[in-house]
Short mmCIF file of C-alpha atoms and ligand atoms in Angstrom, two decimals:
data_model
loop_
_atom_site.label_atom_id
_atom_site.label_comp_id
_atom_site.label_asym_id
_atom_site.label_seq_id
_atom_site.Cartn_x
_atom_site.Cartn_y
_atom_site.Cartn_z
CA UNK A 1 -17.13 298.17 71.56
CA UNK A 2 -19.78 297.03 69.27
CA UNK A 3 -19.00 296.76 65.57
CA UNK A 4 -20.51 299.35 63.46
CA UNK A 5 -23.01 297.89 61.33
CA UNK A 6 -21.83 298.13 57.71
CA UNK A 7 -24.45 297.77 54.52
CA UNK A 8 -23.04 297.55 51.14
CA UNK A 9 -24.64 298.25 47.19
CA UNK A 10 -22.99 295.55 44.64
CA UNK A 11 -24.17 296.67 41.07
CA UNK A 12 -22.21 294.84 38.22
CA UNK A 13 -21.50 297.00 35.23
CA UNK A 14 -22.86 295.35 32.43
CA UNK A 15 -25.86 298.22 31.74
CA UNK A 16 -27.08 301.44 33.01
CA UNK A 17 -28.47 301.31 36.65
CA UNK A 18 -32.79 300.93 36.42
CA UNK A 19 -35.33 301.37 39.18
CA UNK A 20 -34.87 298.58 40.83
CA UNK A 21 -31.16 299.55 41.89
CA UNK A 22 -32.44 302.83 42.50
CA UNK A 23 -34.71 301.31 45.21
CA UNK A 24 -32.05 299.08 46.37
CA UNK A 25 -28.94 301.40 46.55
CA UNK A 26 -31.96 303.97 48.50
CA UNK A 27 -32.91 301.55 50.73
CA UNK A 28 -29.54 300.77 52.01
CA UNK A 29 -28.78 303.89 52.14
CA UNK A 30 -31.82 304.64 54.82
CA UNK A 31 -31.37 301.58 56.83
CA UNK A 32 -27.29 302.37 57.14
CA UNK A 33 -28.26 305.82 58.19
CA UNK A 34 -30.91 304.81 60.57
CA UNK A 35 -28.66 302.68 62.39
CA UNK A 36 -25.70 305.10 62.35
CA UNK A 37 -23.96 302.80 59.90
CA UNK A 38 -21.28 302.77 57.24
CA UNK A 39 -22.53 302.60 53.47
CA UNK A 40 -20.11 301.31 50.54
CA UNK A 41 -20.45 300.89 46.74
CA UNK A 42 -18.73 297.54 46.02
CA UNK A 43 -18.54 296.96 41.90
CA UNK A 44 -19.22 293.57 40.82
CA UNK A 45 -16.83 292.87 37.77
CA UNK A 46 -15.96 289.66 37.64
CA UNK A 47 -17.60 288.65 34.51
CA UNK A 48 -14.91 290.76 32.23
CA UNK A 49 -16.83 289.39 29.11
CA UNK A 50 -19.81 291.77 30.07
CA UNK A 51 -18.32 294.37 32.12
CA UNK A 52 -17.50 297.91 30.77
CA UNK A 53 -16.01 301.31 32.21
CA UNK A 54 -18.68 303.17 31.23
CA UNK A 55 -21.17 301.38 32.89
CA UNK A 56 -19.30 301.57 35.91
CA UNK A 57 -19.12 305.65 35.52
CA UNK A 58 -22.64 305.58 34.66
CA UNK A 59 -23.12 303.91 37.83
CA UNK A 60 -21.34 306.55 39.81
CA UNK A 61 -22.77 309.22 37.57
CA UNK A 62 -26.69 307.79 38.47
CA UNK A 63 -25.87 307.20 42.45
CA UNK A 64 -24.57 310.69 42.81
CA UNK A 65 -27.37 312.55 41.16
CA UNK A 66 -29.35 310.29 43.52
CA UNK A 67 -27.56 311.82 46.47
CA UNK A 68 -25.20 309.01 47.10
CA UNK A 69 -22.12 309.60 47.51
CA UNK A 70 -19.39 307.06 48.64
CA UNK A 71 -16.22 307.84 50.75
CA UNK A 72 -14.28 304.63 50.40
CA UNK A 73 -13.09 303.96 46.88
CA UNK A 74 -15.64 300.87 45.82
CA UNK A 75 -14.04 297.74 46.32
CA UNK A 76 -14.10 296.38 42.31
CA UNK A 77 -13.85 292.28 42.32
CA UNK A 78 -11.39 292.17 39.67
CA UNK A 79 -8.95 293.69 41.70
CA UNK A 80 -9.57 290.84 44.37
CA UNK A 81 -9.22 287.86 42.60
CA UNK A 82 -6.52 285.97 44.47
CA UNK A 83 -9.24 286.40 47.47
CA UNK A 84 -11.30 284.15 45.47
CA UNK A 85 -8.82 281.80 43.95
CA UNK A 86 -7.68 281.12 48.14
CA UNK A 87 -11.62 280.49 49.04
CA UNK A 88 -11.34 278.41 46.44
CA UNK A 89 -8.34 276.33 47.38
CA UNK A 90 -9.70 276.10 50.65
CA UNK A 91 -12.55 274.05 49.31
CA UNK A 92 -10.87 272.05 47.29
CA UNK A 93 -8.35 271.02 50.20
CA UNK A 94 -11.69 270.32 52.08
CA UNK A 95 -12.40 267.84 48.78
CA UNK A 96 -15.47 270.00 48.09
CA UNK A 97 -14.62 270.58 44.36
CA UNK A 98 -14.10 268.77 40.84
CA UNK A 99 -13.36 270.01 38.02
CA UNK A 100 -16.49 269.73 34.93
CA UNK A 101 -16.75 270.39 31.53
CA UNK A 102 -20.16 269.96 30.70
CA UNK A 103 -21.37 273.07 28.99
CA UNK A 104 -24.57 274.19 29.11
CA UNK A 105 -25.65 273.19 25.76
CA UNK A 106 -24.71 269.55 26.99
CA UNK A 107 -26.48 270.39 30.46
CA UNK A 108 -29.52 270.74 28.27
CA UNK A 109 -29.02 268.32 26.13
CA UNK A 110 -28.79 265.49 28.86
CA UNK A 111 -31.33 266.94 30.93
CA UNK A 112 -33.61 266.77 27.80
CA UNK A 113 -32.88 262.97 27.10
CA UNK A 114 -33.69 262.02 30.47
CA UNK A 115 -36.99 263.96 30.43
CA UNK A 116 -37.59 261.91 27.12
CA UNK A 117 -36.26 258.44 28.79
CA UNK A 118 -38.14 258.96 31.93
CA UNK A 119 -41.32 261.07 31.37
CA UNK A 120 -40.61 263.08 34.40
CA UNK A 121 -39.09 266.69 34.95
CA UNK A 122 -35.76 266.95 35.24
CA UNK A 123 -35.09 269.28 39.03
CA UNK A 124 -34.50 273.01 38.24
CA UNK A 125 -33.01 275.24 40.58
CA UNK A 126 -34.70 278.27 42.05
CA UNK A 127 -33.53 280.30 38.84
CA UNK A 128 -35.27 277.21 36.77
CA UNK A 129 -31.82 276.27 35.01
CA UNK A 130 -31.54 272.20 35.03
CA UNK A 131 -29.30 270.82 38.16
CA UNK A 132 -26.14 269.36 37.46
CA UNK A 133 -26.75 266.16 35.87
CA UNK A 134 -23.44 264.70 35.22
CA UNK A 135 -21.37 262.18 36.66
CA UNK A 136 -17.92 264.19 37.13
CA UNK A 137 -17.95 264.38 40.73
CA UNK A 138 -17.27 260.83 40.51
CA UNK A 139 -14.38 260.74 38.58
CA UNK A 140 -10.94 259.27 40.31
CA UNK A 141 -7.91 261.70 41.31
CA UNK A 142 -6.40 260.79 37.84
CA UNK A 143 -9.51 261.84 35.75
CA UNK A 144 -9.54 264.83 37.42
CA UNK A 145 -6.23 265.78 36.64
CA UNK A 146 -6.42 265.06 32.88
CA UNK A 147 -9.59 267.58 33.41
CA UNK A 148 -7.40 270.43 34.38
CA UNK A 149 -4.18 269.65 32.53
CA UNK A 150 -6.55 269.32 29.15
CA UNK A 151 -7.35 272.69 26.51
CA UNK A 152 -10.66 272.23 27.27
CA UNK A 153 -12.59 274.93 29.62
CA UNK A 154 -13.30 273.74 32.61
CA UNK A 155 -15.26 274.88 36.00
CA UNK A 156 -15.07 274.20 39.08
CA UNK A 157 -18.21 272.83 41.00
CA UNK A 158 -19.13 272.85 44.15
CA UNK A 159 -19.82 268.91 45.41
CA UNK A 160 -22.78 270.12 46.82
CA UNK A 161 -24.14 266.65 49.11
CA UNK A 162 -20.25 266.81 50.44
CA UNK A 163 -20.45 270.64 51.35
CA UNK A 164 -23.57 269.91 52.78
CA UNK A 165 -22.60 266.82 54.86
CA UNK A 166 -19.51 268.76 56.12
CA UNK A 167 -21.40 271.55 57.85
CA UNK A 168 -23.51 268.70 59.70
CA UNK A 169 -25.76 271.52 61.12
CA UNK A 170 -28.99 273.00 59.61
CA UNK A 171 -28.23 276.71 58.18
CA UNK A 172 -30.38 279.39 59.05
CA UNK A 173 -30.17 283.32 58.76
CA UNK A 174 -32.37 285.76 59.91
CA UNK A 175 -34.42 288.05 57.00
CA UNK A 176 -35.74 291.32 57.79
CA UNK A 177 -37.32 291.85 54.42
CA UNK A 178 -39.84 289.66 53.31
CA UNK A 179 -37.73 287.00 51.88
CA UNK A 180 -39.15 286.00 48.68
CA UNK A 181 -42.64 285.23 49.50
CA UNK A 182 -42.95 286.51 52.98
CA UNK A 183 -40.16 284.29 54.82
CA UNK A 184 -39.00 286.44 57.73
CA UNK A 185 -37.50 285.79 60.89
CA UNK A 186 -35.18 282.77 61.02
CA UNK A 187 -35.41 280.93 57.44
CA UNK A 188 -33.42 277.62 57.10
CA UNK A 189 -31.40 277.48 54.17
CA UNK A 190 -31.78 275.00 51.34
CA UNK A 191 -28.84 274.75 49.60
CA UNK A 192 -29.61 271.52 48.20
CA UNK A 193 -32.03 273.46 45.75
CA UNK A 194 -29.07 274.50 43.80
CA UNK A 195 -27.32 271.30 43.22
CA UNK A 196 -23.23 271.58 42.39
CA UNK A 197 -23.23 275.15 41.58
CA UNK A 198 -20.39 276.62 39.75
CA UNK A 199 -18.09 278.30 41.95
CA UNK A 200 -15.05 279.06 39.20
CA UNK A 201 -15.01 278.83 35.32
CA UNK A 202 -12.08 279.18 33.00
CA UNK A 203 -13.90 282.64 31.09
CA UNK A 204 -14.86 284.50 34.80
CA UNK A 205 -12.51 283.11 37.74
CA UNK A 206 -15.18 283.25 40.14
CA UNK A 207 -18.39 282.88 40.37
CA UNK A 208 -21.21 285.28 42.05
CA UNK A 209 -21.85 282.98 44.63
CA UNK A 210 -18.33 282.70 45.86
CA UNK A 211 -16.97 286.30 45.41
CA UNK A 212 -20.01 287.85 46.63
CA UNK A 213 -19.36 285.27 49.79
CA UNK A 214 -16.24 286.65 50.41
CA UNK A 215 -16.43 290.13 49.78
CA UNK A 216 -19.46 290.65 52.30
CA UNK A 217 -16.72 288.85 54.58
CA UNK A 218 -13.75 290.85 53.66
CA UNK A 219 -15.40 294.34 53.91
CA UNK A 220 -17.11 293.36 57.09
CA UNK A 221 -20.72 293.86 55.84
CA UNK A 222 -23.12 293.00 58.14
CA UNK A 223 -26.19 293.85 56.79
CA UNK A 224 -27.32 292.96 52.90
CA UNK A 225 -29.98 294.62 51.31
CA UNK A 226 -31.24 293.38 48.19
CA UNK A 227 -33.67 292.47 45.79
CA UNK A 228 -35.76 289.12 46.89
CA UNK A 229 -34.70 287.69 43.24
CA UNK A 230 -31.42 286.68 45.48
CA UNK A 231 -33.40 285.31 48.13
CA UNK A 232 -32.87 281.91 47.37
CA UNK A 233 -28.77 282.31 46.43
CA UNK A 234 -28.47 283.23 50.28
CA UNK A 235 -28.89 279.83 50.82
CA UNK A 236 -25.71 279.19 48.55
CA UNK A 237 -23.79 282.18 50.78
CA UNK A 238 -25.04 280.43 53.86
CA UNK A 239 -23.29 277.30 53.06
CA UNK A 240 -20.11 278.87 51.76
CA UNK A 241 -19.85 281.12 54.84
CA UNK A 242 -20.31 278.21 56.86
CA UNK A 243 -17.68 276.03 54.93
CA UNK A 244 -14.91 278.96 55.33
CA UNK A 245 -15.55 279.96 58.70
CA UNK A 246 -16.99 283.80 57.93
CA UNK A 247 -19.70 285.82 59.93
CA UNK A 248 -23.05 285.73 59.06
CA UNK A 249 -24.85 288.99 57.93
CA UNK A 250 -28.26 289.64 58.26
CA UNK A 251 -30.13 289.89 55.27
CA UNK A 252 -32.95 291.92 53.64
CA UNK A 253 -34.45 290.88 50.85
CA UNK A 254 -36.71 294.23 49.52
CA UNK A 255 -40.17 293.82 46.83
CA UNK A 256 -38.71 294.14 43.14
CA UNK A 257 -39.45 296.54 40.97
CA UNK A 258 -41.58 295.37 38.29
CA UNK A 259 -41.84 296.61 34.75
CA UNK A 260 -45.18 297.05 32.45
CA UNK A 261 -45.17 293.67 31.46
CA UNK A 262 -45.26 292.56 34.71
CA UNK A 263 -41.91 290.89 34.82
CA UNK A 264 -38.34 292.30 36.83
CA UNK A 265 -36.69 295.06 35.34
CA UNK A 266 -33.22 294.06 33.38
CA UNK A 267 -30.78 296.38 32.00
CA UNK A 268 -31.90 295.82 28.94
CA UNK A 269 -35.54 297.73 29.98
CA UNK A 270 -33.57 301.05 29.12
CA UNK A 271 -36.83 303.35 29.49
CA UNK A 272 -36.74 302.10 33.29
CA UNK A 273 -32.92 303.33 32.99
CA UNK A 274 -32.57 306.54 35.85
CA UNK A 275 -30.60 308.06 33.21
CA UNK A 276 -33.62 307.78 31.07
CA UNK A 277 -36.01 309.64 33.93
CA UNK A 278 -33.10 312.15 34.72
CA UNK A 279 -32.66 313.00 30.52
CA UNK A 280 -36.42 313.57 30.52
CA UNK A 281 -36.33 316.09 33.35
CA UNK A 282 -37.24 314.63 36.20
CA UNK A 283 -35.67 315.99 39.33
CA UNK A 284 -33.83 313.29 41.78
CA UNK A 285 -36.37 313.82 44.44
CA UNK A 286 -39.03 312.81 42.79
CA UNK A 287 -37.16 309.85 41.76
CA UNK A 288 -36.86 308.58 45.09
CA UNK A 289 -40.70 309.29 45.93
CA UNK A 290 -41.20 307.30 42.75
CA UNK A 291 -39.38 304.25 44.03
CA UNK A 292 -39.32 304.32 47.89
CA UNK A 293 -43.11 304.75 47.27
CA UNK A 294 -44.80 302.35 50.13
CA UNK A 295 -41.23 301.22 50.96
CA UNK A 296 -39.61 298.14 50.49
N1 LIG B 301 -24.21 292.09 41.62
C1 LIG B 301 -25.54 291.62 41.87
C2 LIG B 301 -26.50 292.28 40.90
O1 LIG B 301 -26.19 293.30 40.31
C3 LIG B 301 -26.03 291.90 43.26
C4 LIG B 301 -25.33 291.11 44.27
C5 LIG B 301 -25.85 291.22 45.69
O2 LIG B 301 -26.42 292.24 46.08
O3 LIG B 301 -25.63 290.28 46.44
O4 LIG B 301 -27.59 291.76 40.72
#
């Protein structure tokens, strides 16, 4: 029997839904039904400091005026955390992790003295934040233990040169979108761009990268389909699937949504809000003429 392909729609409720998810959560919706597949609402909560119940039921509220309508209860993250906290584990049995407690504001503050000190840019990731620049990954068994028994916060980063070294293969996925800029077909991941992401931290107990990794795993998604401003964090899932042994969707990375000033739409754009378009009378089906347009 072959598996039923399975495509999921992972909002996090920190605002009201815009365009852009309107596309996304529309476009999954047509590819799912085009290949006779299953489509579920998965709700990405694991930052509790910006997550709110209204925005989830505003979420609901906007996907069901849209005409979609979920069967399965949505999977919410912070229900799943021990999931996480065993990926985790697993890692750091692997010796893939160390604990760091470098904030950002020091992140910055390093970075910027050894811009000064050198004259050269410091590496940014594909998101343009600094990489990693400290020196905590080196730290003996006993440092790192004083790390996690201390008051202090703490994360846990991925050791990304080890997690790299361990897969001792070249990662690839296959894109049926057009990537970010047009990469389709087989696209080798770069995981290296990221540097030691963060993978826990003491205020959110998981990061995207790792509970998005093993929720597409644990609700046997096979095909994502997203915006292309996660293009490059595949290459993050790519590494972490490989690490923990978990199939490999294919992914789909759709054309963004762009707002007046020419940038992507945030939550924070609340005219691009589909509330905002449904309050000022517009009917759902010209919504989805509006954003399907010239399809993604
Ligand atoms: N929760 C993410 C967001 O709202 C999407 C995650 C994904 O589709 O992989 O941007």
């Amino acid at each position: 029997m072959t598996q039923q392909p399975v495509f999921r729609f992972a909002p996090s409720p920190n605002g009201r839904l815009h365009l852009g998810h309107a596309l996304s959560a529309l476009l999954n919706d047509e590819m799912a039904r085009r290949v006779g597949g299953a489509f579920l609402l998965r709700i990405e909560d694991i930052d509790q400091t910006r997550a709110r119940p209204e925005f989830e039921a505003g979420i609901i509220e906007d996907l069901d005026w849209l005409g979609l309508t979920f069967p399965e209860r949505p999977r919410r993250q912070s229900e799943h955390l021990p999931a996480y906290r065993n990926a985790l584990d697993r890692l750091a049995a692997m010796g893939l992790v160390y604990p760091s407690t470098l904030s950002r504001a020091e992140i910055r503050a390093a970075v910027a003295a050894a811009e000064t000190k050198t004259g050269q840019p410091w590496p940014r990731d594909p998101d343009g934040a600094p990489l990693y620049p400290g020196t905590e990954r080196d730290f003996s068994t006993a440092a790192r233990a004083e790390i996690v028994q201390a008051d202090k916060p703490f994360s846990w980063r991925l050791d990304m040169a080890r997690a790299i070294a361990a897969t001792a293969r070249p990662l690839t996925w296959l894109e049926t979108g057009a990537g970010h800029a047009g990469e389709t077909g087989v696209v080798t991941a770069d995981p290296a761009a990221w540097g030691d992401v963060i993978l826990s931290r003491s205020d959110a107990p998981s990061s995207y990268h790792l509970s998005v990794t093993v929720d597409d795993a644990e609700q046997g998604v096979t095909h994502v389909v997203r915006g292309r401003d996660l293009f490059h964090a595949t290459s993050v899932h790519r590494l972490i699937q490989t690490l923990l042994g978990l199939p490999v969707p294919v992914y789909h990375h759709h054309r963004l949504i762009l707002g007046p000033d020419g940038r992507k739409l945030s939550k924070s754009n609340g005219d691009t809000a589909i509330a905002a378009y449904r309050e000022a009378g517009m009917e759902a089906q010209a919504l989805r003429a509006l954003v399907l347009g010239d399809q993604g």
